[in-house]
Short mmCIF file of N, CA and C in Angstrom, two decimals:
data_model
loop_
_atom_site.label_atom_id
_atom_site.label_comp_id
_atom_site.label_asym_id
_atom_site.label_seq_id
_atom_site.Cartn_x
_atom_site.Cartn_y
_atom_site.Cartn_z
N MET A 1 -21.29 18.38 22.50
CA MET A 1 -19.98 18.72 21.95
C MET A 1 -19.81 18.03 20.60
N ILE A 2 -19.21 18.72 19.66
CA ILE A 2 -18.91 18.17 18.34
C ILE A 2 -17.42 17.86 18.29
N TYR A 3 -17.12 16.63 17.91
CA TYR A 3 -15.73 16.21 17.81
C TYR A 3 -15.30 16.24 16.35
N PRO A 4 -14.11 16.79 16.09
CA PRO A 4 -13.65 16.82 14.69
C PRO A 4 -13.27 15.42 14.22
N ALA A 5 -13.28 15.25 12.92
CA ALA A 5 -12.82 14.00 12.33
C ALA A 5 -11.35 13.82 12.66
N PRO A 6 -10.89 12.59 12.82
CA PRO A 6 -9.46 12.38 13.10
C PRO A 6 -8.60 12.96 11.98
N ALA A 7 -7.46 13.52 12.36
CA ALA A 7 -6.56 14.17 11.40
C ALA A 7 -6.09 13.21 10.30
N PHE A 8 -5.98 11.91 10.63
CA PHE A 8 -5.48 10.97 9.62
C PHE A 8 -6.41 10.87 8.42
N GLU A 9 -7.66 11.23 8.56
CA GLU A 9 -8.60 11.19 7.43
C GLU A 9 -8.10 12.08 6.28
N ASN A 10 -7.33 13.12 6.61
CA ASN A 10 -6.80 14.02 5.58
C ASN A 10 -5.72 13.36 4.74
N LYS A 11 -5.22 12.21 5.18
CA LYS A 11 -4.18 11.49 4.42
C LYS A 11 -4.78 10.57 3.36
N ILE A 12 -6.10 10.45 3.32
CA ILE A 12 -6.77 9.64 2.32
C ILE A 12 -7.00 10.50 1.08
N CYS A 13 -6.49 10.06 -0.06
CA CYS A 13 -6.50 10.88 -1.27
C CYS A 13 -7.04 10.11 -2.47
N PRO A 14 -8.20 10.49 -2.98
CA PRO A 14 -8.70 9.84 -4.20
C PRO A 14 -7.68 10.01 -5.33
N PRO A 15 -7.57 9.04 -6.21
CA PRO A 15 -6.59 9.13 -7.30
C PRO A 15 -6.70 10.41 -8.12
N ALA A 16 -7.90 10.92 -8.32
CA ALA A 16 -8.09 12.14 -9.12
C ALA A 16 -7.46 13.37 -8.48
N GLU A 17 -7.21 13.32 -7.17
CA GLU A 17 -6.64 14.47 -6.46
C GLU A 17 -5.14 14.34 -6.21
N LEU A 18 -4.54 13.26 -6.68
CA LEU A 18 -3.12 13.00 -6.41
C LEU A 18 -2.19 14.10 -6.89
N ALA A 19 -2.39 14.57 -8.10
CA ALA A 19 -1.47 15.56 -8.69
C ALA A 19 -1.29 16.76 -7.76
N GLY A 20 -2.38 17.27 -7.24
CA GLY A 20 -2.30 18.42 -6.35
C GLY A 20 -1.66 18.11 -5.00
N ARG A 21 -1.86 16.91 -4.51
CA ARG A 21 -1.35 16.54 -3.19
C ARG A 21 0.13 16.16 -3.22
N ILE A 22 0.58 15.57 -4.33
CA ILE A 22 1.98 15.12 -4.44
C ILE A 22 2.95 16.29 -4.34
N ALA A 23 2.58 17.40 -4.92
CA ALA A 23 3.46 18.57 -4.95
C ALA A 23 3.86 19.03 -3.55
N SER A 24 3.02 18.79 -2.56
CA SER A 24 3.33 19.26 -1.20
C SER A 24 4.14 18.25 -0.39
N LEU A 25 4.38 17.08 -0.94
CA LEU A 25 5.14 16.07 -0.21
C LEU A 25 6.64 16.26 -0.41
N PRO A 26 7.42 16.10 0.65
CA PRO A 26 8.87 16.23 0.50
C PRO A 26 9.46 15.05 -0.27
N ARG A 27 10.59 15.27 -0.89
CA ARG A 27 11.31 14.24 -1.62
C ARG A 27 12.55 13.86 -0.83
N PRO A 28 13.08 12.67 -0.96
CA PRO A 28 12.65 11.64 -1.89
C PRO A 28 11.33 11.00 -1.47
N LEU A 29 10.53 10.69 -2.49
CA LEU A 29 9.19 10.14 -2.30
C LEU A 29 9.20 8.63 -2.52
N VAL A 30 8.69 7.91 -1.53
CA VAL A 30 8.59 6.44 -1.58
C VAL A 30 7.18 6.08 -2.04
N PHE A 31 7.09 5.04 -2.85
CA PHE A 31 5.79 4.50 -3.28
C PHE A 31 5.78 3.01 -3.01
N THR A 32 4.69 2.54 -2.42
CA THR A 32 4.47 1.10 -2.29
C THR A 32 3.00 0.82 -2.46
N ASN A 33 2.67 -0.44 -2.62
CA ASN A 33 1.27 -0.80 -2.85
C ASN A 33 0.98 -2.20 -2.35
N GLY A 34 -0.30 -2.51 -2.23
CA GLY A 34 -0.72 -3.84 -1.83
C GLY A 34 -2.18 -3.84 -1.42
N CYS A 35 -2.64 -4.99 -0.97
CA CYS A 35 -4.04 -5.15 -0.54
C CYS A 35 -4.23 -4.68 0.91
N PHE A 36 -3.37 -5.12 1.81
CA PHE A 36 -3.43 -4.76 3.22
C PHE A 36 -4.83 -4.97 3.79
N ASP A 37 -5.35 -6.18 3.58
CA ASP A 37 -6.73 -6.50 3.93
C ASP A 37 -6.96 -6.52 5.44
N ILE A 38 -6.23 -7.36 6.15
CA ILE A 38 -6.30 -7.38 7.61
C ILE A 38 -4.90 -7.02 8.08
N LEU A 39 -4.75 -5.83 8.63
CA LEU A 39 -3.44 -5.31 9.01
C LEU A 39 -2.81 -6.16 10.11
N HIS A 40 -1.54 -6.52 9.93
CA HIS A 40 -0.83 -7.32 10.92
C HIS A 40 0.60 -6.80 11.09
N ARG A 41 1.33 -7.41 12.00
CA ARG A 41 2.68 -6.96 12.32
C ARG A 41 3.60 -6.95 11.10
N GLY A 42 3.48 -7.91 10.24
CA GLY A 42 4.30 -7.92 9.03
C GLY A 42 4.06 -6.69 8.18
N HIS A 43 2.79 -6.32 8.04
CA HIS A 43 2.46 -5.11 7.27
C HIS A 43 3.08 -3.86 7.89
N VAL A 44 2.84 -3.65 9.18
CA VAL A 44 3.29 -2.40 9.79
C VAL A 44 4.81 -2.31 9.86
N SER A 45 5.48 -3.46 10.04
CA SER A 45 6.94 -3.46 10.03
C SER A 45 7.46 -3.09 8.64
N TYR A 46 6.89 -3.73 7.64
CA TYR A 46 7.28 -3.45 6.25
C TYR A 46 7.06 -1.98 5.90
N LEU A 47 5.90 -1.44 6.24
CA LEU A 47 5.60 -0.05 5.91
C LEU A 47 6.53 0.92 6.63
N ALA A 48 6.86 0.62 7.87
CA ALA A 48 7.81 1.48 8.60
C ALA A 48 9.19 1.44 7.95
N GLN A 49 9.63 0.25 7.55
CA GLN A 49 10.93 0.13 6.88
C GLN A 49 10.93 0.85 5.54
N ALA A 50 9.86 0.72 4.78
CA ALA A 50 9.77 1.39 3.48
C ALA A 50 9.83 2.90 3.67
N ARG A 51 9.10 3.41 4.64
CA ARG A 51 9.05 4.86 4.88
C ARG A 51 10.42 5.42 5.23
N GLU A 52 11.23 4.64 5.93
CA GLU A 52 12.56 5.09 6.33
C GLU A 52 13.49 5.33 5.14
N LEU A 53 13.11 4.84 3.97
CA LEU A 53 13.95 5.01 2.78
C LEU A 53 13.82 6.40 2.15
N GLY A 54 12.82 7.18 2.55
CA GLY A 54 12.61 8.49 1.95
C GLY A 54 12.07 9.51 2.94
N ALA A 55 11.64 10.65 2.41
CA ALA A 55 11.11 11.73 3.25
C ALA A 55 9.60 11.67 3.39
N ALA A 56 8.92 10.97 2.48
CA ALA A 56 7.46 10.81 2.53
C ALA A 56 7.12 9.53 1.77
N MET A 57 5.93 8.96 2.10
CA MET A 57 5.54 7.73 1.43
C MET A 57 4.06 7.75 1.04
N ILE A 58 3.83 7.36 -0.20
CA ILE A 58 2.47 7.15 -0.71
C ILE A 58 2.22 5.65 -0.73
N LEU A 59 1.09 5.25 -0.18
CA LEU A 59 0.67 3.85 -0.19
C LEU A 59 -0.58 3.75 -1.06
N ALA A 60 -0.52 2.92 -2.09
CA ALA A 60 -1.67 2.70 -2.97
C ALA A 60 -2.22 1.30 -2.69
N ILE A 61 -3.51 1.23 -2.43
CA ILE A 61 -4.12 -0.07 -2.17
C ILE A 61 -5.00 -0.51 -3.34
N ASN A 62 -5.08 -1.81 -3.52
CA ASN A 62 -5.98 -2.37 -4.52
C ASN A 62 -7.42 -2.12 -4.09
N THR A 63 -8.28 -1.72 -5.02
CA THR A 63 -9.71 -1.62 -4.71
C THR A 63 -10.25 -3.02 -4.46
N ASP A 64 -11.48 -3.09 -3.98
CA ASP A 64 -12.11 -4.39 -3.72
C ASP A 64 -12.13 -5.25 -4.98
N ALA A 65 -12.51 -4.65 -6.11
CA ALA A 65 -12.57 -5.40 -7.37
C ALA A 65 -11.18 -5.90 -7.77
N SER A 66 -10.18 -5.08 -7.59
CA SER A 66 -8.81 -5.46 -7.92
C SER A 66 -8.34 -6.62 -7.04
N VAL A 67 -8.67 -6.57 -5.75
CA VAL A 67 -8.31 -7.67 -4.84
C VAL A 67 -8.98 -8.96 -5.29
N ARG A 68 -10.25 -8.89 -5.64
CA ARG A 68 -10.97 -10.10 -6.07
C ARG A 68 -10.32 -10.72 -7.30
N ARG A 69 -9.83 -9.89 -8.21
CA ARG A 69 -9.18 -10.41 -9.42
C ARG A 69 -7.84 -11.10 -9.12
N LEU A 70 -7.26 -10.81 -7.97
CA LEU A 70 -5.99 -11.44 -7.60
C LEU A 70 -6.16 -12.90 -7.18
N GLY A 71 -7.39 -13.32 -6.97
CA GLY A 71 -7.65 -14.71 -6.63
C GLY A 71 -7.27 -15.10 -5.22
N LYS A 72 -7.40 -14.18 -4.28
CA LYS A 72 -7.03 -14.47 -2.89
C LYS A 72 -8.12 -15.24 -2.14
N GLY A 73 -9.28 -15.38 -2.75
CA GLY A 73 -10.38 -16.09 -2.11
C GLY A 73 -11.69 -15.40 -2.42
N ASP A 74 -12.76 -16.19 -2.43
CA ASP A 74 -14.07 -15.65 -2.79
C ASP A 74 -14.57 -14.58 -1.82
N ASP A 75 -14.12 -14.65 -0.58
CA ASP A 75 -14.61 -13.70 0.42
C ASP A 75 -13.65 -12.53 0.66
N ARG A 76 -12.68 -12.38 -0.19
CA ARG A 76 -11.70 -11.30 -0.03
C ARG A 76 -12.02 -10.15 -0.96
N PRO A 77 -11.78 -8.94 -0.58
CA PRO A 77 -11.20 -8.57 0.71
C PRO A 77 -12.23 -8.65 1.84
N ILE A 78 -11.75 -8.83 3.04
CA ILE A 78 -12.61 -8.83 4.21
C ILE A 78 -13.05 -7.39 4.50
N ASN A 79 -12.11 -6.48 4.42
CA ASN A 79 -12.38 -5.06 4.67
C ASN A 79 -12.44 -4.29 3.35
N SER A 80 -13.37 -3.36 3.26
CA SER A 80 -13.56 -2.59 2.03
C SER A 80 -12.39 -1.63 1.78
N THR A 81 -12.31 -1.14 0.56
CA THR A 81 -11.29 -0.16 0.20
C THR A 81 -11.31 1.01 1.18
N GLU A 82 -12.49 1.53 1.44
CA GLU A 82 -12.63 2.69 2.34
C GLU A 82 -12.10 2.38 3.74
N MET A 83 -12.44 1.22 4.27
CA MET A 83 -11.99 0.85 5.62
C MET A 83 -10.48 0.61 5.65
N ARG A 84 -9.95 -0.07 4.65
CA ARG A 84 -8.50 -0.32 4.60
C ARG A 84 -7.74 1.00 4.49
N ALA A 85 -8.23 1.91 3.65
CA ALA A 85 -7.56 3.20 3.48
C ALA A 85 -7.51 3.97 4.80
N ALA A 86 -8.59 3.97 5.56
CA ALA A 86 -8.64 4.70 6.83
C ALA A 86 -7.66 4.11 7.85
N VAL A 87 -7.65 2.79 7.97
CA VAL A 87 -6.75 2.16 8.94
C VAL A 87 -5.30 2.44 8.56
N LEU A 88 -4.96 2.34 7.30
CA LEU A 88 -3.60 2.59 6.84
C LEU A 88 -3.20 4.05 6.99
N ALA A 89 -4.14 4.96 6.75
CA ALA A 89 -3.86 6.40 6.90
C ALA A 89 -3.52 6.75 8.35
N ALA A 90 -4.01 5.96 9.30
CA ALA A 90 -3.74 6.22 10.72
C ALA A 90 -2.30 5.89 11.11
N LEU A 91 -1.57 5.18 10.26
CA LEU A 91 -0.18 4.83 10.57
C LEU A 91 0.75 6.02 10.36
N ALA A 92 1.65 6.22 11.30
CA ALA A 92 2.62 7.33 11.20
C ALA A 92 3.53 7.18 9.98
N SER A 93 3.79 5.96 9.56
CA SER A 93 4.70 5.73 8.43
C SER A 93 4.10 6.10 7.08
N VAL A 94 2.79 6.28 7.03
CA VAL A 94 2.10 6.55 5.77
C VAL A 94 1.74 8.04 5.68
N ASP A 95 2.18 8.69 4.60
CA ASP A 95 1.89 10.11 4.42
C ASP A 95 0.64 10.35 3.58
N LEU A 96 0.34 9.43 2.68
CA LEU A 96 -0.82 9.56 1.80
C LEU A 96 -1.26 8.17 1.38
N VAL A 97 -2.58 7.93 1.39
CA VAL A 97 -3.15 6.66 0.94
C VAL A 97 -4.06 6.94 -0.24
N THR A 98 -3.89 6.18 -1.30
CA THR A 98 -4.77 6.26 -2.46
C THR A 98 -5.09 4.83 -2.89
N TRP A 99 -5.74 4.66 -4.01
CA TRP A 99 -6.13 3.32 -4.46
C TRP A 99 -6.11 3.25 -5.98
N PHE A 100 -6.13 2.00 -6.46
CA PHE A 100 -6.17 1.75 -7.90
C PHE A 100 -7.07 0.57 -8.17
N ASP A 101 -7.80 0.64 -9.28
CA ASP A 101 -8.76 -0.39 -9.64
C ASP A 101 -8.19 -1.38 -10.66
N GLU A 102 -7.06 -1.03 -11.26
CA GLU A 102 -6.43 -1.89 -12.26
C GLU A 102 -5.78 -3.08 -11.56
N ASP A 103 -5.26 -4.01 -12.34
CA ASP A 103 -4.60 -5.18 -11.76
C ASP A 103 -3.24 -4.83 -11.16
N THR A 104 -2.61 -3.78 -11.66
CA THR A 104 -1.31 -3.33 -11.14
C THR A 104 -1.36 -1.81 -10.95
N PRO A 105 -0.42 -1.27 -10.17
CA PRO A 105 -0.38 0.17 -9.95
C PRO A 105 0.45 0.92 -10.99
N TYR A 106 0.68 0.31 -12.14
CA TYR A 106 1.57 0.90 -13.14
C TYR A 106 1.20 2.35 -13.48
N GLU A 107 -0.06 2.61 -13.76
CA GLU A 107 -0.48 3.98 -14.13
C GLU A 107 -0.21 4.97 -13.00
N LEU A 108 -0.46 4.57 -11.76
CA LEU A 108 -0.17 5.45 -10.63
C LEU A 108 1.32 5.74 -10.52
N ILE A 109 2.13 4.72 -10.70
CA ILE A 109 3.58 4.90 -10.63
C ILE A 109 4.03 5.89 -11.69
N MET A 110 3.48 5.78 -12.90
CA MET A 110 3.84 6.70 -13.97
C MET A 110 3.37 8.13 -13.65
N GLN A 111 2.24 8.26 -13.00
CA GLN A 111 1.72 9.58 -12.62
C GLN A 111 2.53 10.19 -11.47
N ILE A 112 2.82 9.39 -10.47
CA ILE A 112 3.49 9.89 -9.26
C ILE A 112 4.98 10.10 -9.47
N LYS A 113 5.59 9.24 -10.26
CA LYS A 113 7.03 9.27 -10.51
C LYS A 113 7.82 9.28 -9.20
N PRO A 114 7.67 8.21 -8.41
CA PRO A 114 8.37 8.16 -7.12
C PRO A 114 9.88 8.07 -7.30
N ASP A 115 10.60 8.52 -6.28
CA ASP A 115 12.06 8.40 -6.27
C ASP A 115 12.47 7.00 -5.85
N ILE A 116 11.59 6.37 -5.05
CA ILE A 116 11.89 5.06 -4.48
C ILE A 116 10.64 4.19 -4.58
N LEU A 117 10.79 3.04 -5.20
CA LEU A 117 9.69 2.07 -5.35
C LEU A 117 10.01 0.87 -4.47
N VAL A 118 9.03 0.44 -3.67
CA VAL A 118 9.29 -0.61 -2.69
C VAL A 118 8.18 -1.67 -2.71
N LYS A 119 8.58 -2.92 -2.57
CA LYS A 119 7.65 -4.04 -2.37
C LYS A 119 8.26 -4.96 -1.31
N GLY A 120 7.44 -5.90 -0.84
CA GLY A 120 7.91 -6.86 0.16
C GLY A 120 8.81 -7.90 -0.44
N GLY A 121 9.48 -8.63 0.42
CA GLY A 121 10.49 -9.60 0.04
C GLY A 121 10.04 -10.75 -0.83
N ASP A 122 8.74 -10.91 -1.00
CA ASP A 122 8.26 -11.95 -1.91
C ASP A 122 8.29 -11.49 -3.36
N TRP A 123 8.72 -10.27 -3.59
CA TRP A 123 8.85 -9.72 -4.94
C TRP A 123 10.32 -9.47 -5.25
N THR A 124 10.83 -10.09 -6.30
CA THR A 124 12.17 -9.77 -6.76
C THR A 124 12.09 -8.47 -7.55
N ILE A 125 13.15 -7.72 -7.56
CA ILE A 125 13.15 -6.41 -8.19
C ILE A 125 12.71 -6.47 -9.65
N ASP A 126 13.12 -7.50 -10.36
CA ASP A 126 12.75 -7.61 -11.78
C ASP A 126 11.26 -7.87 -11.98
N ARG A 127 10.54 -8.32 -10.94
CA ARG A 127 9.10 -8.58 -11.03
C ARG A 127 8.25 -7.43 -10.50
N ILE A 128 8.88 -6.42 -9.91
CA ILE A 128 8.14 -5.30 -9.34
C ILE A 128 7.66 -4.40 -10.48
N VAL A 129 6.36 -4.22 -10.57
CA VAL A 129 5.76 -3.39 -11.61
C VAL A 129 6.31 -1.97 -11.50
N GLY A 130 6.81 -1.45 -12.62
CA GLY A 130 7.35 -0.10 -12.66
C GLY A 130 8.82 0.00 -12.32
N SER A 131 9.46 -1.11 -11.99
CA SER A 131 10.86 -1.05 -11.56
C SER A 131 11.79 -0.52 -12.65
N SER A 132 11.63 -0.99 -13.88
CA SER A 132 12.54 -0.52 -14.94
C SER A 132 12.34 0.97 -15.21
N GLU A 133 11.10 1.44 -15.10
CA GLU A 133 10.83 2.87 -15.32
C GLU A 133 11.44 3.72 -14.21
N VAL A 134 11.25 3.30 -12.95
CA VAL A 134 11.81 4.07 -11.82
C VAL A 134 13.33 4.09 -11.90
N LEU A 135 13.93 2.95 -12.19
CA LEU A 135 15.38 2.90 -12.34
C LEU A 135 15.81 3.77 -13.52
N GLY A 136 15.00 3.79 -14.57
CA GLY A 136 15.31 4.58 -15.77
C GLY A 136 15.35 6.07 -15.52
N TRP A 137 14.54 6.56 -14.59
CA TRP A 137 14.61 8.01 -14.31
C TRP A 137 15.49 8.31 -13.10
N GLY A 138 16.34 7.32 -12.73
CA GLY A 138 17.34 7.56 -11.68
C GLY A 138 16.88 7.23 -10.28
N GLY A 139 15.74 6.59 -10.15
CA GLY A 139 15.24 6.22 -8.83
C GLY A 139 15.80 4.90 -8.34
N GLN A 140 15.32 4.49 -7.17
CA GLN A 140 15.74 3.24 -6.55
C GLN A 140 14.55 2.28 -6.45
N VAL A 141 14.84 1.00 -6.46
CA VAL A 141 13.82 -0.02 -6.27
C VAL A 141 14.33 -0.98 -5.19
N HIS A 142 13.46 -1.26 -4.21
CA HIS A 142 13.84 -2.13 -3.10
C HIS A 142 12.82 -3.24 -2.91
N SER A 143 13.32 -4.41 -2.55
CA SER A 143 12.51 -5.55 -2.13
C SER A 143 12.92 -5.83 -0.69
N ILE A 144 12.07 -5.46 0.26
CA ILE A 144 12.41 -5.55 1.68
C ILE A 144 12.07 -6.95 2.22
N PRO A 145 13.07 -7.67 2.74
CA PRO A 145 12.82 -9.00 3.29
C PRO A 145 11.83 -8.93 4.47
N PHE A 146 11.04 -9.98 4.61
CA PHE A 146 10.07 -10.04 5.71
C PHE A 146 10.77 -10.20 7.05
N LEU A 147 10.35 -9.43 8.03
CA LEU A 147 10.83 -9.60 9.41
C LEU A 147 9.97 -10.60 10.15
N HIS A 148 8.71 -10.66 9.78
CA HIS A 148 7.75 -11.51 10.48
C HIS A 148 7.01 -12.36 9.45
N GLN A 149 7.06 -13.65 9.64
CA GLN A 149 6.42 -14.57 8.69
C GLN A 149 4.94 -14.72 9.02
N THR A 150 4.18 -13.74 8.60
CA THR A 150 2.73 -13.76 8.82
C THR A 150 2.05 -13.23 7.57
N SER A 151 0.77 -13.54 7.43
CA SER A 151 0.02 -13.04 6.29
C SER A 151 -1.45 -12.99 6.64
N THR A 152 -2.20 -12.23 5.87
CA THR A 152 -3.64 -12.18 6.06
C THR A 152 -4.25 -13.55 5.83
N THR A 153 -3.77 -14.27 4.82
CA THR A 153 -4.29 -15.61 4.54
C THR A 153 -4.07 -16.53 5.73
N GLN A 154 -2.88 -16.49 6.35
CA GLN A 154 -2.61 -17.30 7.54
C GLN A 154 -3.56 -16.92 8.68
N THR A 155 -3.77 -15.63 8.87
CA THR A 155 -4.66 -15.15 9.93
C THR A 155 -6.08 -15.65 9.71
N LEU A 156 -6.56 -15.54 8.47
CA LEU A 156 -7.92 -16.01 8.15
C LEU A 156 -8.04 -17.52 8.34
N ASN A 157 -7.02 -18.28 7.94
CA ASN A 157 -7.05 -19.72 8.13
C ASN A 157 -7.12 -20.08 9.61
N LYS A 158 -6.38 -19.36 10.43
CA LYS A 158 -6.41 -19.60 11.88
C LYS A 158 -7.80 -19.31 12.44
N ILE A 159 -8.39 -18.21 12.02
CA ILE A 159 -9.74 -17.86 12.48
C ILE A 159 -10.75 -18.92 12.04
N ARG A 160 -10.66 -19.35 10.83
CA ARG A 160 -11.63 -20.32 10.28
C ARG A 160 -11.51 -21.69 10.93
N THR A 161 -10.30 -22.11 11.26
CA THR A 161 -10.12 -23.44 11.85
C THR A 161 -10.41 -23.46 13.35
N SER A 162 -10.44 -22.30 13.99
CA SER A 162 -10.69 -22.26 15.44
C SER A 162 -12.16 -22.09 15.77
N SER A 163 -13.00 -21.88 14.76
CA SER A 163 -14.43 -21.66 15.07
C SER A 163 -15.24 -22.92 14.98
#
């Protein structure tokens, strides 16, 4: 028997194909981004809350090279861009997953022109890349407070100290 690929694989979208895929998404469109290296409760709670702000959500993840430039550690990311994209695409709150190799998602934000731009509570609205542009075209920008005080770095530290 041949089993089809999981349906969530269709939610993974290379940046070059975004223009064609965005047109089919309902508005208001939410955009968020991040590394999402080792998925945890804080991530999934945040993504579910962000998705509730609109009718569809695009999640852009940093490529491996982009993560390394953020200085999160010599061994980061733990999971490759491809693996992170697949895990995130499996979430019901995520409608489309793409990636960016630059240090910020500014170019993607300008291309997508989301109605709602969202980051986690560690980002003040004035520090969110693209916030002034989104507000300028009449959109909204949100900084969602953390519900769960956890992080990939904390998880990795726990793993490293217990071995």
